[in-house]
Coordinates of C-alpha atoms in Angstrom, one line a residue:
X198 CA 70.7 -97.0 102.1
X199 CA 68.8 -97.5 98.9
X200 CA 64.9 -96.3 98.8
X201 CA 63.3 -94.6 96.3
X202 CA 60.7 -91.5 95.8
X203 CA 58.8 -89.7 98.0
X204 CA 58.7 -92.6 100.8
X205 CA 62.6 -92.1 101.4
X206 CA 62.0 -88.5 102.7
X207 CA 59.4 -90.3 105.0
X208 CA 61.8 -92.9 106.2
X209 CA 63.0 -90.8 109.5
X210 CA 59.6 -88.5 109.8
X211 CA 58.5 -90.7 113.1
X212 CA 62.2 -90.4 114.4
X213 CA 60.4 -86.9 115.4
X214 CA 58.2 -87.7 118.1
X215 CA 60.9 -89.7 119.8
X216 CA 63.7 -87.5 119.8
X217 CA 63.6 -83.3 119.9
X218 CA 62.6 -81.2 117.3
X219 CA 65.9 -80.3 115.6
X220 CA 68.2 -77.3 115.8
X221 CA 69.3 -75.8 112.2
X222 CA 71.9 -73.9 111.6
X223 CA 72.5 -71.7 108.5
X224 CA 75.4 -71.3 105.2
X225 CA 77.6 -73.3 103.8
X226 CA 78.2 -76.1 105.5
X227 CA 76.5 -74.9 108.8
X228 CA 75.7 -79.4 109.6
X229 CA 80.1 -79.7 110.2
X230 CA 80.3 -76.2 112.5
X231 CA 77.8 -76.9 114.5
X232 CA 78.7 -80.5 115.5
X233 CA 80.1 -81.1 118.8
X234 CA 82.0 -84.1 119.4
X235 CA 84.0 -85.1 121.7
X236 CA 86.3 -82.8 123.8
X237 CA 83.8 -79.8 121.8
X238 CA 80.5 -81.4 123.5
X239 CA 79.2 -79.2 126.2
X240 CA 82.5 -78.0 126.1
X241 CA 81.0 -74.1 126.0
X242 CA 78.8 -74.5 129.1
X243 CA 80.7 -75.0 131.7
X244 CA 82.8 -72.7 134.1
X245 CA 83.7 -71.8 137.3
X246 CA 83.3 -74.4 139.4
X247 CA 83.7 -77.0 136.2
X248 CA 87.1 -76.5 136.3
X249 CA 89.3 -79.4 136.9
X250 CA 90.4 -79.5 140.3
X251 CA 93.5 -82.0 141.1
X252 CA 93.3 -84.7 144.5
X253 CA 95.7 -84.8 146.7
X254 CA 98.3 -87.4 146.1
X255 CA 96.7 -91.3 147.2
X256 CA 93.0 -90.0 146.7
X257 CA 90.8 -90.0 144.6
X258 CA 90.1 -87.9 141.4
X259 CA 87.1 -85.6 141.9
X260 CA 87.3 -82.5 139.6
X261 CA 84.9 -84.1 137.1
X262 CA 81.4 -82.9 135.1
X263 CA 79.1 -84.5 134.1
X264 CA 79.4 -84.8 130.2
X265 CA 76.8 -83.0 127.2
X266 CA 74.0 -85.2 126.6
X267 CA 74.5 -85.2 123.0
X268 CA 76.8 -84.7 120.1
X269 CA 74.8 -81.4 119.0
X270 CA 74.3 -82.5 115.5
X271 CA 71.7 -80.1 113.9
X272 CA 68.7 -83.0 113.0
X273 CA 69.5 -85.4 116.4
X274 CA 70.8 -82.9 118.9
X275 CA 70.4 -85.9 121.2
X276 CA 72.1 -88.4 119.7
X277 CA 75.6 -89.5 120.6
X278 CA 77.1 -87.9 123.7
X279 CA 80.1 -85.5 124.7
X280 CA 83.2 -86.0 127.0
X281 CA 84.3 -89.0 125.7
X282 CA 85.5 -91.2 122.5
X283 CA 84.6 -94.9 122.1
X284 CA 87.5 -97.3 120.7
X285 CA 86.2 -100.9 121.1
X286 CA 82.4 -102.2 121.2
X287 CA 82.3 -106.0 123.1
X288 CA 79.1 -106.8 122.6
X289 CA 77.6 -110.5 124.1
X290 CA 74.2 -111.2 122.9
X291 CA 71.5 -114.1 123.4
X292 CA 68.5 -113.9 121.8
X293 CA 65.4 -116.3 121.8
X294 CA 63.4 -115.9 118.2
X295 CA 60.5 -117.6 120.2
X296 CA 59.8 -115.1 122.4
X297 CA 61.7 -111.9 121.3
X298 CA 64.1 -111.9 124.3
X299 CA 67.1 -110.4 123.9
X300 CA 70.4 -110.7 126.6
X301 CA 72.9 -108.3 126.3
X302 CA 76.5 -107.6 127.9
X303 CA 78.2 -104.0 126.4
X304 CA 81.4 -103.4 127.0
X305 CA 82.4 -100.1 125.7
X306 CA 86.5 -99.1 126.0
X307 CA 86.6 -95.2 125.5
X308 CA 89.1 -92.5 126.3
X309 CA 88.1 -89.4 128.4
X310 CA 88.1 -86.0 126.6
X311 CA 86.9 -84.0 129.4
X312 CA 87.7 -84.7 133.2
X313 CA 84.1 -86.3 133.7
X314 CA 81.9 -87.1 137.3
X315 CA 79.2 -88.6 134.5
X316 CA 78.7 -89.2 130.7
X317 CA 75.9 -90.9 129.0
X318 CA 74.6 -93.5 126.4
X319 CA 72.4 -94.0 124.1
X320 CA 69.9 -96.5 125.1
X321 CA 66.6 -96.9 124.1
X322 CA 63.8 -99.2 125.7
X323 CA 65.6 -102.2 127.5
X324 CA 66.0 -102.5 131.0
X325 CA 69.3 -101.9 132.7
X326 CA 70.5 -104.7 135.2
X327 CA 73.3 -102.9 136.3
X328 CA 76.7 -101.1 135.2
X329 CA 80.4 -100.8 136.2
X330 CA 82.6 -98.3 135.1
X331 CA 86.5 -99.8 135.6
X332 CA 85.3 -102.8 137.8
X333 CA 83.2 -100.8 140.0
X334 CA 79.6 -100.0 140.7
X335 CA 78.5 -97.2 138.4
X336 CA 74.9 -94.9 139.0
X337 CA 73.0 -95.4 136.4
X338 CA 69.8 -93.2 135.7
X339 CA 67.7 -93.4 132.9
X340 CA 65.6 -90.3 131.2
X341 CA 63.9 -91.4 127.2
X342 CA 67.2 -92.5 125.5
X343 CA 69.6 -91.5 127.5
X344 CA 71.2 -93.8 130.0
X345 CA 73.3 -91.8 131.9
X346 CA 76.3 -93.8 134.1
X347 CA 78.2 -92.1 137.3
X348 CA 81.5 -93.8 137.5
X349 CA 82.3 -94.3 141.3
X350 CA 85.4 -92.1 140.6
X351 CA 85.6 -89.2 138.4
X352 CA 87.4 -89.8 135.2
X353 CA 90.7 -87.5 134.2
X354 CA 90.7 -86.1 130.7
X355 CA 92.8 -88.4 128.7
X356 CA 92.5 -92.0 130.9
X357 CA 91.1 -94.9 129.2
X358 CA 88.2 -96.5 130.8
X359 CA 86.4 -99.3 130.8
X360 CA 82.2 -99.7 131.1
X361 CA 80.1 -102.6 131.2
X362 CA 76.2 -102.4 130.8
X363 CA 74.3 -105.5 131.4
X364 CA 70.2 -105.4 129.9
X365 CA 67.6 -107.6 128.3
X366 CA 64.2 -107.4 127.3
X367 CA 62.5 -107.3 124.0
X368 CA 63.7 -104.2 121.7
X369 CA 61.1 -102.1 120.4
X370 CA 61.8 -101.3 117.0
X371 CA 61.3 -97.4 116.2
X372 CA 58.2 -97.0 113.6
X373 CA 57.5 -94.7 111.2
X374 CA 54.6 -92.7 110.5
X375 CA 54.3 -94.7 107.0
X376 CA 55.0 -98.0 108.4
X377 CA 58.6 -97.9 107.7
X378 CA 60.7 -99.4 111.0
X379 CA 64.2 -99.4 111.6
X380 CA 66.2 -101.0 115.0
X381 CA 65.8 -104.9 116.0
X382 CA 62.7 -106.1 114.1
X383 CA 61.7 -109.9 114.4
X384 CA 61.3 -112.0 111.2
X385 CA 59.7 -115.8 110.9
X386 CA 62.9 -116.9 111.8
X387 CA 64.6 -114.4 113.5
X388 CA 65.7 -111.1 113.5
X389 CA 67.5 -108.4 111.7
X390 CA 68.8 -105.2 112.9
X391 CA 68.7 -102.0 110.6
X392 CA 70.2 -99.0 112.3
X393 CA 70.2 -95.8 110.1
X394 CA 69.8 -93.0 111.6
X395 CA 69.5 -94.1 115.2
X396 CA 68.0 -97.8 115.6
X397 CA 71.2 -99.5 116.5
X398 CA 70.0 -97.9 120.5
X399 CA 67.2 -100.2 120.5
X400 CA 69.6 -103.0 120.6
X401 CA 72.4 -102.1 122.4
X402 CA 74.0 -99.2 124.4
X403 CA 76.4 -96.7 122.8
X404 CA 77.8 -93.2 121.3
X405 CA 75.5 -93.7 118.5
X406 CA 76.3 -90.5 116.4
X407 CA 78.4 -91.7 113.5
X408 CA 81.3 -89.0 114.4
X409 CA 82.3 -91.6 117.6
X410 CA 83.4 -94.7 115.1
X411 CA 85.3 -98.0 117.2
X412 CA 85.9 -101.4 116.4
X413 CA 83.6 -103.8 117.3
X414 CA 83.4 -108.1 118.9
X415 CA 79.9 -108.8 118.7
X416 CA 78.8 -112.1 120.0
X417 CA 75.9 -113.9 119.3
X418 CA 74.5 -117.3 121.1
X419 CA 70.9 -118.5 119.6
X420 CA 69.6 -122.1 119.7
X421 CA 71.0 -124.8 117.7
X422 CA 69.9 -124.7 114.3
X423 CA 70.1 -120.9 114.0
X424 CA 72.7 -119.0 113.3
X425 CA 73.9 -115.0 113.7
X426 CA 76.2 -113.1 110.6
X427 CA 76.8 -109.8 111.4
X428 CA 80.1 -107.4 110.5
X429 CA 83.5 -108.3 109.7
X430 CA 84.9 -112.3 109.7
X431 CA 84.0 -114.8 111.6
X432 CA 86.3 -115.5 114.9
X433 CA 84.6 -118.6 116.1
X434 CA 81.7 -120.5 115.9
X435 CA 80.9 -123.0 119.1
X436 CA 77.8 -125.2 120.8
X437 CA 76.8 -126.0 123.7
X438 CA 74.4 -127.7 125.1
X439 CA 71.3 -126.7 122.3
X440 CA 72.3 -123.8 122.5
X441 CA 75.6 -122.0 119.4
X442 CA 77.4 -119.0 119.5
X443 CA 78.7 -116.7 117.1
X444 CA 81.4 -114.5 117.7
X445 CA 82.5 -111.8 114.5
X446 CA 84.9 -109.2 115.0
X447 CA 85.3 -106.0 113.1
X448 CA 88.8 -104.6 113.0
X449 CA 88.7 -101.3 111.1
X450 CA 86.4 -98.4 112.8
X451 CA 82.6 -98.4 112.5
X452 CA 79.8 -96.1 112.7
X453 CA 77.1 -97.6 115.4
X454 CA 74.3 -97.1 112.5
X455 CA 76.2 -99.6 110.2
X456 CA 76.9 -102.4 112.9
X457 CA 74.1 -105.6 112.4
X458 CA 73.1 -108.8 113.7
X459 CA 71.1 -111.1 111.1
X460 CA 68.9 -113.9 112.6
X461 CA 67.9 -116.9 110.9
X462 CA 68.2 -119.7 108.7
X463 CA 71.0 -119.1 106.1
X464 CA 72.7 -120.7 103.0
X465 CA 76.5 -119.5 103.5
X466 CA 78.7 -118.7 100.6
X467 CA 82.3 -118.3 100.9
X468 CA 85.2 -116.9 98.7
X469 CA 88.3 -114.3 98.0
X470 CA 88.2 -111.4 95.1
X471 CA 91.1 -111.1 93.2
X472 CA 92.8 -108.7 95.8
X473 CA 92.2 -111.7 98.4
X474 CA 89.4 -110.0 100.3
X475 CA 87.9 -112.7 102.3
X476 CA 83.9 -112.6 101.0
X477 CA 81.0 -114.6 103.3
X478 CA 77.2 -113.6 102.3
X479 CA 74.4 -115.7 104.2
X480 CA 71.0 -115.8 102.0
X481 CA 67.5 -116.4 104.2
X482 CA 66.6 -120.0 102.9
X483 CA 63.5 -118.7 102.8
X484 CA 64.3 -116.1 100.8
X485 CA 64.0 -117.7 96.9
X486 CA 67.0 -116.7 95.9
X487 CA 69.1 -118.1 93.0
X488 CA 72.5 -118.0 95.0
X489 CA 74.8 -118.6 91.8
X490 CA 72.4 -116.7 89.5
X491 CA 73.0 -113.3 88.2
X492 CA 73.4 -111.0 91.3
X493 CA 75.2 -113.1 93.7
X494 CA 77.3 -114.5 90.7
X495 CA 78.3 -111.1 89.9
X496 CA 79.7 -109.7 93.4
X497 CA 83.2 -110.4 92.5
X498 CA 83.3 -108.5 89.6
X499 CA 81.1 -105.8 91.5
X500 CA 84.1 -105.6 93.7
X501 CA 86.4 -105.3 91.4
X502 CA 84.9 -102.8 89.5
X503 CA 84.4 -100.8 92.6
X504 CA 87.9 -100.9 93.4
X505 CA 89.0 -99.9 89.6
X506 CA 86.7 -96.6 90.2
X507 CA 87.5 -96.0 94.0
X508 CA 90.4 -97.1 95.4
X509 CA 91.2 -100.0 97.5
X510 CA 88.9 -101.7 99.4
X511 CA 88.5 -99.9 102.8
X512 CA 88.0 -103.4 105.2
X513 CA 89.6 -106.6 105.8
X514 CA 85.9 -108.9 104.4
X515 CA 82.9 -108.1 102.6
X516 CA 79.9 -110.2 101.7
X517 CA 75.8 -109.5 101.9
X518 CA 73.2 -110.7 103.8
X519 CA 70.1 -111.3 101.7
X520 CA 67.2 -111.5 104.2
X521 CA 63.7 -111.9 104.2
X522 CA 63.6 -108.8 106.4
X523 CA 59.8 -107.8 108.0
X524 CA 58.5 -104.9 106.2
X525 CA 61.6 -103.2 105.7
X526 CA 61.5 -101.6 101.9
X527 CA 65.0 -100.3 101.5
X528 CA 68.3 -102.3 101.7
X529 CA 71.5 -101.1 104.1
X530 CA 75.2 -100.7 103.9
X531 CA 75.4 -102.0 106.7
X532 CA 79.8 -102.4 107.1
X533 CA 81.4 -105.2 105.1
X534 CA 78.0 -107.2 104.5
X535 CA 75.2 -105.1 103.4
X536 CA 71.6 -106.1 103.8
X537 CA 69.0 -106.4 101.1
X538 CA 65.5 -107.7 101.6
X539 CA 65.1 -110.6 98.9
X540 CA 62.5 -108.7 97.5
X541 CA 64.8 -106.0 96.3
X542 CA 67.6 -108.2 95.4
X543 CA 68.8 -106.2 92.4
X544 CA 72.3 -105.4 90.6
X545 CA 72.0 -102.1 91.2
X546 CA 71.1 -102.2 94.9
X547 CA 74.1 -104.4 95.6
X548 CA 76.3 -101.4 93.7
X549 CA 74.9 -98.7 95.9
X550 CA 75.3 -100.4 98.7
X551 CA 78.9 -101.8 97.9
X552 CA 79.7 -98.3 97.0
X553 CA 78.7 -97.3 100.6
X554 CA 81.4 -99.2 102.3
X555 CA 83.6 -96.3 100.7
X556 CA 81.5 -93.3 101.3
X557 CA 79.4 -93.5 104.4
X558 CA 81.3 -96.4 106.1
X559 CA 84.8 -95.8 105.4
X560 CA 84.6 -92.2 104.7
X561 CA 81.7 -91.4 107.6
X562 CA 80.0 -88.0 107.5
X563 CA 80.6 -85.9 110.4
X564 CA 76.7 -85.3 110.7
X565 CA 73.5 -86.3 109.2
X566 CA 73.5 -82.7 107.3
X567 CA 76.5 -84.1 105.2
X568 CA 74.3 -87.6 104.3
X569 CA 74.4 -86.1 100.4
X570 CA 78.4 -87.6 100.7
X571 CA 77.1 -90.7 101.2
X572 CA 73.5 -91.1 99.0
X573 CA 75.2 -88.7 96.1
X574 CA 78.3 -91.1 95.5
X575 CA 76.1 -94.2 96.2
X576 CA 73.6 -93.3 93.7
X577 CA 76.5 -91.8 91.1
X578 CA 77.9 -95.4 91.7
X579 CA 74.6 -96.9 90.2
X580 CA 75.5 -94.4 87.0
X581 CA 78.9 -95.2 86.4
X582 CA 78.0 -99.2 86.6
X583 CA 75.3 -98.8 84.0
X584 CA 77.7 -96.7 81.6
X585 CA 80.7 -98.9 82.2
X586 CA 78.5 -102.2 81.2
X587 CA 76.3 -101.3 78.1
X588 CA 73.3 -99.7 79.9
X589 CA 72.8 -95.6 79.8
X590 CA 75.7 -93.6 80.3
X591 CA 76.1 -91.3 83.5
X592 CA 74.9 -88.0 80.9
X593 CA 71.7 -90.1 80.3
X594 CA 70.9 -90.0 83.9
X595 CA 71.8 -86.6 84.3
X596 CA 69.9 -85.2 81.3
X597 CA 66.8 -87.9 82.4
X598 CA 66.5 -86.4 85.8
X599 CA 67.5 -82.4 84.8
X600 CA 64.6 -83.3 82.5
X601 CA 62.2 -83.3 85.2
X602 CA 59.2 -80.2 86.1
X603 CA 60.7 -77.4 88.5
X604 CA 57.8 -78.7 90.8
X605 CA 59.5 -82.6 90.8
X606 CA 60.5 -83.2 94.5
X607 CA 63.9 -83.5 93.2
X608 CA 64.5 -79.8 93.4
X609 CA 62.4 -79.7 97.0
X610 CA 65.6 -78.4 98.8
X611 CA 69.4 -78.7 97.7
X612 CA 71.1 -81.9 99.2
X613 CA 73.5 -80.4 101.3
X614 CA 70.7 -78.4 102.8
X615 CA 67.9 -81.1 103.8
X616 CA 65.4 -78.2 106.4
X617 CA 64.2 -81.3 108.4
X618 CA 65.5 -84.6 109.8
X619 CA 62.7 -86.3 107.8
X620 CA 64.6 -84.8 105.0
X621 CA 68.2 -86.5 105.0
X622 CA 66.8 -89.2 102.5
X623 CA 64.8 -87.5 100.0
X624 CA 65.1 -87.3 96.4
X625 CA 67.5 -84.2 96.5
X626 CA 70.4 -86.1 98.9
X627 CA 70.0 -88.8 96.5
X628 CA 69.4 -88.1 93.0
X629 CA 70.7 -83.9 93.0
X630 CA 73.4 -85.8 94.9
X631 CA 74.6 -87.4 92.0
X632 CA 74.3 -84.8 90.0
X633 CA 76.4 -82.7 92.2
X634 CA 79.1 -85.3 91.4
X635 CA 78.6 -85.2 87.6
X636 CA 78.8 -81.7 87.5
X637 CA 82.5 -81.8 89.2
X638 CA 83.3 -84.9 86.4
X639 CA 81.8 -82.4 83.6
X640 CA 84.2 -79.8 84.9
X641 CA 87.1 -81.2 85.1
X642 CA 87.2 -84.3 82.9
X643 CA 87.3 -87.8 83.4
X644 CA 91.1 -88.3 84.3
X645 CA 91.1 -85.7 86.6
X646 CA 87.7 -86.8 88.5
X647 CA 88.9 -90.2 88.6
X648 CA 91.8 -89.4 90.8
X649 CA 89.6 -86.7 92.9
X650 CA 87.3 -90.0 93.8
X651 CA 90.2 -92.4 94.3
X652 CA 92.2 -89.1 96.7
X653 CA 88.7 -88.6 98.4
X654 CA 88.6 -92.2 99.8
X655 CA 92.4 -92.3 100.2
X656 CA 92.5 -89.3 102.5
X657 CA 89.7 -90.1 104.6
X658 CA 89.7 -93.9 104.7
X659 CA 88.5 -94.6 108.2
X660 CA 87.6 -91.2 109.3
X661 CA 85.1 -88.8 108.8
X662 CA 84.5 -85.8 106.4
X663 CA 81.8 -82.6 106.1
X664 CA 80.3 -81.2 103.4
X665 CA 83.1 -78.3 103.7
X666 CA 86.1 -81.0 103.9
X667 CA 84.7 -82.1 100.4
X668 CA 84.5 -78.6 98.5
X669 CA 87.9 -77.7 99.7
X670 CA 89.5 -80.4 98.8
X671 CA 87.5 -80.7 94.8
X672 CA 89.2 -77.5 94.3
X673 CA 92.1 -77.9 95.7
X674 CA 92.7 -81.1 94.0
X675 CA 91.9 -80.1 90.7
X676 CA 92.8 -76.8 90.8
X677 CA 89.5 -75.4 89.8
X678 CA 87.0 -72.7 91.5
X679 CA 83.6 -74.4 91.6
X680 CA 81.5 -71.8 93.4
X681 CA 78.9 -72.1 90.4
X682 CA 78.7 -76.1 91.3
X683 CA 78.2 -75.2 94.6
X684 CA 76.2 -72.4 94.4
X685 CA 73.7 -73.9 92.2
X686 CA 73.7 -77.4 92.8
X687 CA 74.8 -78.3 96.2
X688 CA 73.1 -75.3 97.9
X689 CA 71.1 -73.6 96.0
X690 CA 67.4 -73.6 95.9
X691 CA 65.0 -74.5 93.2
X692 CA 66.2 -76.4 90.1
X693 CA 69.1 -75.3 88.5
X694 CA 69.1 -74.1 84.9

């Protein structure tokens, strides 16, 4: 995500009357031991009677409990769930821009972790029409956002199973105490769905903690005339009767916050970077955009630079979505086609966020406490793109922004230790983000930090990482003790000397 100032610390603060106040936990990297996931979720609070009791041989399976209600992570203790993993999303949509109906058919593959009698979703707004869990009749009860689902049989630990929600209505999109909305928000032609931290339940049920990733089929049918992009490559395109349906398909694992649907009127441009990446970015035709001026024009090269200072590519296509998105002041990196509000149509902006499909989508923090991974690189990206083509070197940032009073909301808290969930996109996880990142590069040189980025993505591609994953592995990479990096800049308090 790319915001700026004092507004991006604001950009979750209404996220706090919706969901409970958060839990903290304190040291060094307190956001990746206190996350439960998983076979860990609830896993503590349970005995006795909990324990998994075996059927008799020809009936059926009844030792299960009912799963944690959320992943435990220490800003959204609610968000996500326990007892189970998600591998595949099939999501079939239909949406109406008219009216603001939307139609929905999940179908969520996951693999037990626990033996479970009940697990839940995230869900919020929406009414349920009904649910099956493997072909039968599930319970379904709902309680704020969670949308809990009683299989008709318990589930043993390690079986794969199979639920399908069906719901429709018009999502509410959450809002924020200064204006800022994130989840399905209508346009003039449309709609767009921004997700991060937790708007992706408005539009559809899920584990929505990023440490439950999947692959993802997300269909799409809109009238004729309009048309849906959202992550990974097209599969098929059809019509019928006035009405046309979009179906994408996004192999590699993704974090719900960074799955989209875009809604509108687009002008579609299509091509291959030099490492024949398939590349598709749809532009709002009522956006004003000069599609072969100097920021769509330059996307291959931004790829290829990227790859040069990162590593490989982490997905199989890329591309943007420029949009003319309602009162949305901050652009997305939203996986393999990041969204950017014409308005902030930038260079830089389509760095940060390209950079994001490595740290944050790719390499996905195991809680919101570890969001610095994702905002510090980003915004480090922006640095390193400025001194590689003739603009201020990565030092001139630095020094620019060290520069700054003691009182500056840069030094409010250290970035791996936002106190609030209306925190995790201030200034600090941002901007003393990136300067955590130069410090390592000042340490150690150039040659070595290069390969301590390009290892970093390499290691992790497609997983997940904490803030503790990440010191360990600086130092054992290069060999160096950084205690004085991390003691002063990643968690200490105040501005560093």
């Amino acid at each position: 995500m790319k915001t700026s100032g004092r507004l991006a610390a604001l950009a979750v603060a209404g996220l706090l009357a919706v969901l409970p106040a958060c839990s903290q936990s304190h040291g060094r990297g307190g956001g990746a031991t206190g996350a439960r996931t998983g076979a860990d979720a609830g896993s503590g609070t349970r005995t006795g009677a909990d324990t998994a009791r075996k059927g008799a041989a020809g009936t059926a399976f009844r030792g299960g409990h009912p799963a944690a209600e959320g992943a435990g992570d220490p800003y959204f203790p609610e968000l996500g769930n326990g007892g189970y993993d998600v591998t595949h999303y099939a999501l079939t949509l239909a949406y109406d821009p008219d009216s603001g109906r939307l139609e929905g058919t999940a179908q969520i593959t996951a693999k037990a972790t626990e033996h479970l009698s009940a697990f839940n979703l995230d869900l919020l707004g929406m009414e349920v029409l009904g649910a099956t869990v493997d072909g039968r009749t599930a319970g379904v009860r709902r309680d704020g956002q969670e949308l809990t689902l009683r299989p008709h049989d318990h589930l043993r630990k390690g079986t794969t199973f199979r639920s399908v929600v069906r719901y429709a209505g018009t999502p509410e999109p959450i809002t924020h105490d200064n204006g800022w909305r994130e989840g399905w928000l209508r346009t003039d032609n449309g709609a767009v769905a921004f997700g991060e931290p937790t708007g992706s339940m408005s539009w559809f049920p899920g584990n929505h903690h990023p440490s439950d990733k999947a692959s993802y089929d997300i269909t799409v049918t809109v009238p004729k005339g309009v048309q849906a992009i959202s992550n990974g490559q097209l599969s098929e395109r059809r019509s019928s009767g006035g009405r046309e349906t979009f179906h994408w398909h996004q192999a590699e694992p993704m974090a719900g916050y960074v799955a989209t649907v875009a809604i509108g009127s687009y002008d579609i441009k299509t091509s291959r970077t030099r490492s024949g990446v398939p590349v598709l970015s749809a532009v709002d035709t009522t956006a004003g955009v000069d599609e072969d001026g100097e920021v769509l024009g330059r996307f291959p090269e931004i790829m290829e630079w990227a790859e040069g200072r990162f590593g490989p590519y982490p997905f199989s296509s890329a591309g943007l979505i420029v949009d003319q998105a309602a009162d949305v002041p901050y652009a997305l990196e939203t996986q393999t086609r990041p969204t950017i509000p014409a308005d902030i149509f930038h260079t830089t902006n389509v760095v940060h966020e390209l950079a994001h499909q490595w740290f944050g989508n790719s390499v996905t923090p195991r809680t919101w406490r570890d969001m610095w991974l994702n905002e510090g690189f980003a915004t480090y990206a922006e640095w390193l793109w400025t001194e590689d083509h003739g603009g201020a070197t990565a030092q001139e940032h630095f020094d620019r922004n060290h520069a700054k009073a003691a009182d500056d909301d840069e030094w409010d808290f250290p970035p791996a230790k936002p106190p609030t969930a209306s925190d995790i996109s201030g200034q600090p996880v941002y901007v003393r983000g990136a300067m955590v990142i130069h410090k390592i590069r000042q340490t150690v040189g150039d040659e070595a930090f290069g390969a301590l980025v390009r290892g970093w993505t390499r290691r992790h591609r497609h997983g997940h990482a904490s803030t503790d994953d990440f010191t360990a592995y600086a130092e054992a990479q290069t060999g160096r003790d950084l205690d004085s990096i991390w003691d002063s800049w990643l968690y200490g308090d105040g501005k560093p000397a």
